[in-house]
Amino acid sequence: MTSLRTEGLTKSFGGVPAVHDATVELREGRINGLIGPNGSGKTTFFNLVTGMIRPDSGLVLYRGRDLTRHAPHRIAHAGIGRTFQLCRVFPRLTVLENMLVAVRRTRLRELLAGLHDRGEAERARHWLRRMGIEHLEHAEARDLSYGQQKLLELAAVLMAEPDLVLLDEPAGGVNPALIDRIVTLVRELNAEGRTFLVVEHNMDMVMGMCDHVIVFDRGAPIAAGPPSAIKEDPRVLEAYLGV
């Protein structure tokens, strides 16, 4: 079953194409990797899929539903969650408050007054335990290490129970032990039924974790397939690896 499909997705900035005629298909239940040189359109593609920017042309279809021009919150409610290349947390809120704000069922004023739904708080603690940072629930997010902030961001995304999760450079700026932890979490969550699309420059991580890899160059997909095939594809070697 197809989870996400884009058809001819195109976006230019100042006349310069960032994504051009991108047709991509993700199958349900896979861990998909998205790789390519810097400037090849990977993050712009994420932004188009999640409604952060609108395409000049093309379609974004999720489980057959057209989400092309929907607002980000409507896309999130449809079942697509994402993290960002530069981690986004509320630095002066506690870890638990960050989790509760993520579901937007508790107003910020109520949250700061200590008023929140017990069920939501317990669900937040569940995800914090899954990330291994439950002991930090009362710490302000700004006091966490960058790697811990990345885990918090992922936990907050999971509060909305997305079926498709887009991760933008989850290994960027974190230590090898945490990379291993992230890989384990992605595999566990995938085994529980979630589909992933991961933008990452760490090739060892991508090739070891992903079932399916898509390669972008100059804003368009040039290859797609299992890691073993991608490693040997001459178009990838030329465009991405420079050989």
Short mmCIF file of C-alpha atoms in Angstrom, two decimals:
data_model
loop_
_atom_site.label_atom_id
_atom_site.label_comp_id
_atom_site.label_asym_id
_atom_site.label_seq_id
_atom_site.Cartn_x
_atom_site.Cartn_y
_atom_site.Cartn_z
CA MET A 1 0.00 0.00 0.00
CA THR A 2 1.24 3.50 -0.87
CA SER A 3 1.70 5.82 2.11
CA LEU A 4 2.86 9.02 0.44
CA ARG A 5 3.08 9.90 -3.24
CA THR A 6 4.17 13.14 -4.83
CA GLU A 7 3.52 13.79 -8.51
CA GLY A 8 5.54 16.35 -10.44
CA LEU A 9 6.22 18.42 -7.32
CA THR A 10 7.96 21.66 -8.31
CA LYS A 11 9.12 24.74 -6.40
CA SER A 12 11.40 27.60 -7.47
CA PHE A 13 12.81 30.52 -5.49
CA GLY A 14 13.64 33.64 -7.48
CA GLY A 15 13.48 31.66 -10.69
CA VAL A 16 15.92 29.03 -9.40
CA PRO A 17 14.35 25.54 -9.11
CA ALA A 18 14.77 23.97 -5.66
CA VAL A 19 12.56 20.94 -6.39
CA HIS A 20 11.73 20.06 -9.98
CA ASP A 21 9.17 17.55 -11.22
CA ALA A 22 9.67 15.30 -8.17
CA THR A 23 7.59 12.13 -8.34
CA VAL A 24 8.26 10.01 -5.26
CA GLU A 25 6.39 7.05 -3.78
CA LEU A 26 6.72 5.69 -0.27
CA ARG A 27 5.30 2.29 0.58
CA GLU A 28 3.56 1.75 3.90
CA GLY A 29 5.71 0.24 6.64
CA ARG A 30 9.15 1.07 5.23
CA ILE A 31 12.06 3.03 6.61
CA ASN A 32 12.91 5.24 3.66
CA GLY A 33 16.09 7.27 3.29
CA LEU A 34 16.37 10.49 1.28
CA ILE A 35 19.93 11.42 0.33
CA GLY A 36 21.64 13.80 -2.03
CA PRO A 37 24.28 16.54 -2.20
CA ASN A 38 23.86 19.78 -0.28
CA GLY A 39 21.36 21.94 -2.12
CA SER A 40 19.70 19.03 -3.90
CA GLY A 41 16.24 19.93 -2.56
CA LYS A 42 15.76 17.46 0.30
CA THR A 43 14.60 19.88 2.98
CA THR A 44 12.54 21.85 0.46
CA PHE A 45 10.84 18.57 -0.43
CA PHE A 46 10.06 18.02 3.27
CA ASN A 47 8.66 21.55 3.51
CA LEU A 48 6.43 20.97 0.49
CA VAL A 49 5.10 17.67 1.84
CA THR A 50 4.32 19.16 5.26
CA GLY A 51 2.75 22.39 4.01
CA MET A 52 5.48 24.72 5.25
CA ILE A 53 5.70 26.10 1.71
CA ARG A 54 3.34 25.69 -1.24
CA PRO A 55 4.44 24.15 -4.54
CA ASP A 56 4.36 25.96 -7.84
CA SER A 57 2.87 22.81 -9.35
CA GLY A 58 2.41 19.13 -8.62
CA LEU A 59 0.55 17.06 -6.03
CA VAL A 60 1.09 15.69 -2.53
CA LEU A 61 -1.07 12.61 -1.96
CA TYR A 62 -1.22 10.85 1.41
CA ARG A 63 -3.05 7.52 1.41
CA GLY A 64 -4.81 8.71 -1.72
CA ARG A 65 -5.92 12.02 -0.17
CA ASP A 66 -4.81 15.26 -1.82
CA LEU A 67 -2.99 17.40 0.78
CA THR A 68 -1.19 19.65 -1.70
CA ARG A 69 -2.37 23.02 -0.44
CA HIS A 70 -3.35 22.15 3.10
CA ALA A 71 -1.99 24.09 6.06
CA PRO A 72 0.72 22.42 8.20
CA HIS A 73 -1.65 21.73 11.11
CA ARG A 74 -4.14 19.99 8.81
CA ILE A 75 -1.36 17.84 7.36
CA ALA A 76 -0.23 16.95 10.88
CA HIS A 77 -3.81 15.99 11.78
CA ALA A 78 -3.91 13.79 8.66
CA GLY A 79 -1.10 11.68 10.15
CA ILE A 80 2.21 13.19 9.00
CA GLY A 81 4.72 14.36 11.61
CA ARG A 82 8.19 15.83 11.17
CA THR A 83 11.32 16.99 12.92
CA PHE A 84 13.58 19.78 11.69
CA GLN A 85 17.21 20.03 10.68
CA LEU A 86 17.73 22.62 13.42
CA CYS A 87 16.00 21.28 16.52
CA ARG A 88 12.81 23.15 17.48
CA VAL A 89 11.85 23.18 21.14
CA PHE A 90 10.49 25.85 23.49
CA PRO A 91 13.66 26.63 25.47
CA ARG A 92 12.02 28.19 28.55
CA LEU A 93 9.33 25.53 28.93
CA THR A 94 10.02 22.33 30.80
CA VAL A 95 10.39 19.05 28.96
CA LEU A 96 6.88 17.98 30.03
CA GLU A 97 5.42 21.34 29.02
CA ASN A 98 7.02 21.00 25.58
CA MET A 99 5.26 17.68 25.21
CA LEU A 100 1.87 19.04 26.23
CA VAL A 101 2.12 22.11 23.99
CA ALA A 102 2.86 19.77 21.07
CA VAL A 103 -0.68 18.35 21.08
CA ARG A 104 -2.21 21.84 21.42
CA ARG A 105 -5.07 20.68 23.57
CA THR A 106 -3.88 22.71 26.54
CA ARG A 107 -3.63 26.49 26.20
CA LEU A 108 -0.24 27.96 27.07
CA ARG A 109 -1.73 30.12 29.83
CA GLU A 110 -3.31 27.05 31.44
CA LEU A 111 -0.12 25.09 31.02
CA LEU A 112 1.97 27.73 32.76
CA ALA A 113 -0.59 27.78 35.59
CA GLY A 114 -0.05 24.06 36.09
CA LEU A 115 -3.36 23.05 34.54
CA HIS A 116 -3.29 20.14 32.12
CA ASP A 117 -5.07 16.93 31.31
CA ARG A 118 -3.78 13.99 33.37
CA GLY A 119 -4.23 11.56 30.53
CA GLU A 120 -2.17 13.73 28.20
CA ALA A 121 0.53 14.08 30.84
CA GLU A 122 0.76 10.32 31.27
CA ARG A 123 0.96 9.84 27.51
CA ALA A 124 3.73 12.44 27.40
CA ARG A 125 5.63 10.57 30.13
CA HIS A 126 5.23 7.36 28.13
CA TRP A 127 7.02 8.91 25.15
CA LEU A 128 9.67 10.46 27.37
CA ARG A 129 10.36 7.00 28.77
CA ARG A 130 10.64 5.61 25.24
CA MET A 131 13.25 8.27 24.49
CA GLY A 132 15.09 7.62 27.76
CA ILE A 133 14.69 11.19 29.05
CA GLU A 134 11.81 10.77 31.51
CA HIS A 135 14.10 11.90 34.36
CA LEU A 136 14.31 15.33 32.72
CA GLU A 137 10.59 16.14 32.64
CA HIS A 138 10.95 19.11 35.03
CA ALA A 139 14.10 20.51 33.39
CA GLU A 140 13.83 23.48 31.06
CA ALA A 141 14.48 22.47 27.46
CA ARG A 142 17.32 24.99 27.16
CA ASP A 143 19.25 23.05 29.82
CA LEU A 144 19.24 19.81 27.80
CA SER A 145 22.11 18.77 25.58
CA TYR A 146 21.51 19.11 21.85
CA GLY A 147 21.07 15.36 21.55
CA GLN A 148 18.51 15.34 24.36
CA GLN A 149 16.66 18.18 22.63
CA LYS A 150 16.50 16.06 19.48
CA LEU A 151 14.96 13.22 21.47
CA LEU A 152 12.48 15.68 23.01
CA GLU A 153 11.54 16.98 19.56
CA LEU A 154 10.90 13.44 18.32
CA ALA A 155 8.88 12.60 21.44
CA ALA A 156 6.75 15.73 20.91
CA VAL A 157 6.10 14.74 17.29
CA LEU A 158 4.96 11.30 18.45
CA MET A 159 2.40 12.86 20.82
CA ALA A 160 0.21 13.39 17.74
CA GLU A 161 0.46 9.65 16.89
CA PRO A 162 1.56 10.15 13.24
CA ASP A 163 1.58 7.20 10.87
CA LEU A 164 4.30 8.78 8.71
CA VAL A 165 7.30 10.47 10.36
CA LEU A 166 9.75 12.68 8.45
CA LEU A 167 13.12 13.06 10.16
CA ASP A 168 15.41 15.84 8.92
CA GLU A 169 19.05 14.93 9.75
CA PRO A 170 18.38 13.17 13.08
CA ALA A 171 22.08 12.28 13.46
CA GLY A 172 23.33 15.83 12.85
CA GLY A 173 25.40 17.17 15.74
CA VAL A 174 24.94 14.18 18.05
CA ASN A 175 27.40 11.62 19.38
CA PRO A 176 27.72 8.02 18.10
CA ALA A 177 25.97 6.53 21.15
CA LEU A 178 22.93 8.71 20.55
CA ILE A 179 22.95 7.87 16.84
CA ASP A 180 22.70 4.21 17.82
CA ARG A 181 19.82 5.09 20.16
CA ILE A 182 17.98 6.95 17.39
CA VAL A 183 18.43 4.03 14.98
CA THR A 184 17.05 1.62 17.60
CA LEU A 185 14.05 3.89 18.24
CA VAL A 186 13.26 4.23 14.53
CA ARG A 187 13.42 0.46 14.07
CA GLU A 188 11.17 -0.12 17.10
CA LEU A 189 8.63 2.47 15.97
CA ASN A 190 8.70 1.05 12.45
CA ALA A 191 8.04 -2.43 13.80
CA GLU A 192 5.00 -0.95 15.59
CA GLY A 193 3.59 0.24 12.25
CA ARG A 194 5.03 3.68 11.52
CA THR A 195 6.51 4.61 8.15
CA PHE A 196 9.62 6.83 8.05
CA LEU A 197 11.31 9.14 5.58
CA VAL A 198 14.77 10.14 6.82
CA VAL A 199 17.00 12.85 5.36
CA GLU A 200 20.54 12.14 6.50
CA HIS A 201 24.16 12.68 5.45
CA ASN A 202 25.46 9.84 7.62
CA MET A 203 25.70 7.15 4.94
CA ASP A 204 26.48 4.34 7.37
CA MET A 205 23.28 5.15 9.24
CA VAL A 206 21.17 5.39 6.08
CA MET A 207 22.46 2.23 4.47
CA GLY A 208 22.25 0.23 7.69
CA MET A 209 18.80 1.39 8.80
CA CYS A 210 16.73 2.01 5.66
CA ASP A 211 14.82 -0.51 3.55
CA HIS A 212 14.50 1.88 0.61
CA VAL A 213 16.63 4.86 -0.43
CA ILE A 214 15.71 7.77 -2.70
CA VAL A 215 18.44 9.95 -4.19
CA PHE A 216 17.92 13.60 -5.13
CA ASP A 217 20.18 15.67 -7.37
CA ARG A 218 19.44 19.22 -8.51
CA GLY A 219 15.95 19.09 -7.05
CA ALA A 220 14.80 15.85 -8.63
CA PRO A 221 14.92 12.14 -7.79
CA ILE A 222 17.51 10.31 -9.90
CA ALA A 223 17.43 6.87 -8.30
CA ALA A 224 15.42 4.80 -5.82
CA GLY A 225 15.77 1.28 -4.50
CA PRO A 226 17.28 -0.89 -1.76
CA PRO A 227 20.58 0.28 -0.25
CA SER A 228 22.54 -2.47 -2.01
CA ALA A 229 21.42 -1.18 -5.41
CA ILE A 230 21.88 2.49 -4.55
CA LYS A 231 25.50 1.89 -3.54
CA GLU A 232 26.25 0.56 -7.03
CA ASP A 233 24.13 2.95 -9.11
CA PRO A 234 26.42 4.93 -11.45
CA ARG A 235 24.10 7.98 -11.35
CA VAL A 236 24.44 8.09 -7.57
CA LEU A 237 28.19 7.60 -7.67
CA GLU A 238 28.51 10.48 -10.10
CA ALA A 239 26.04 12.91 -8.52
CA TYR A 240 26.42 12.20 -4.82
CA LEU A 241 29.76 10.54 -4.28
CA GLY A 242 31.57 12.44 -7.03
CA VAL A 243 33.21 9.42 -8.71
#
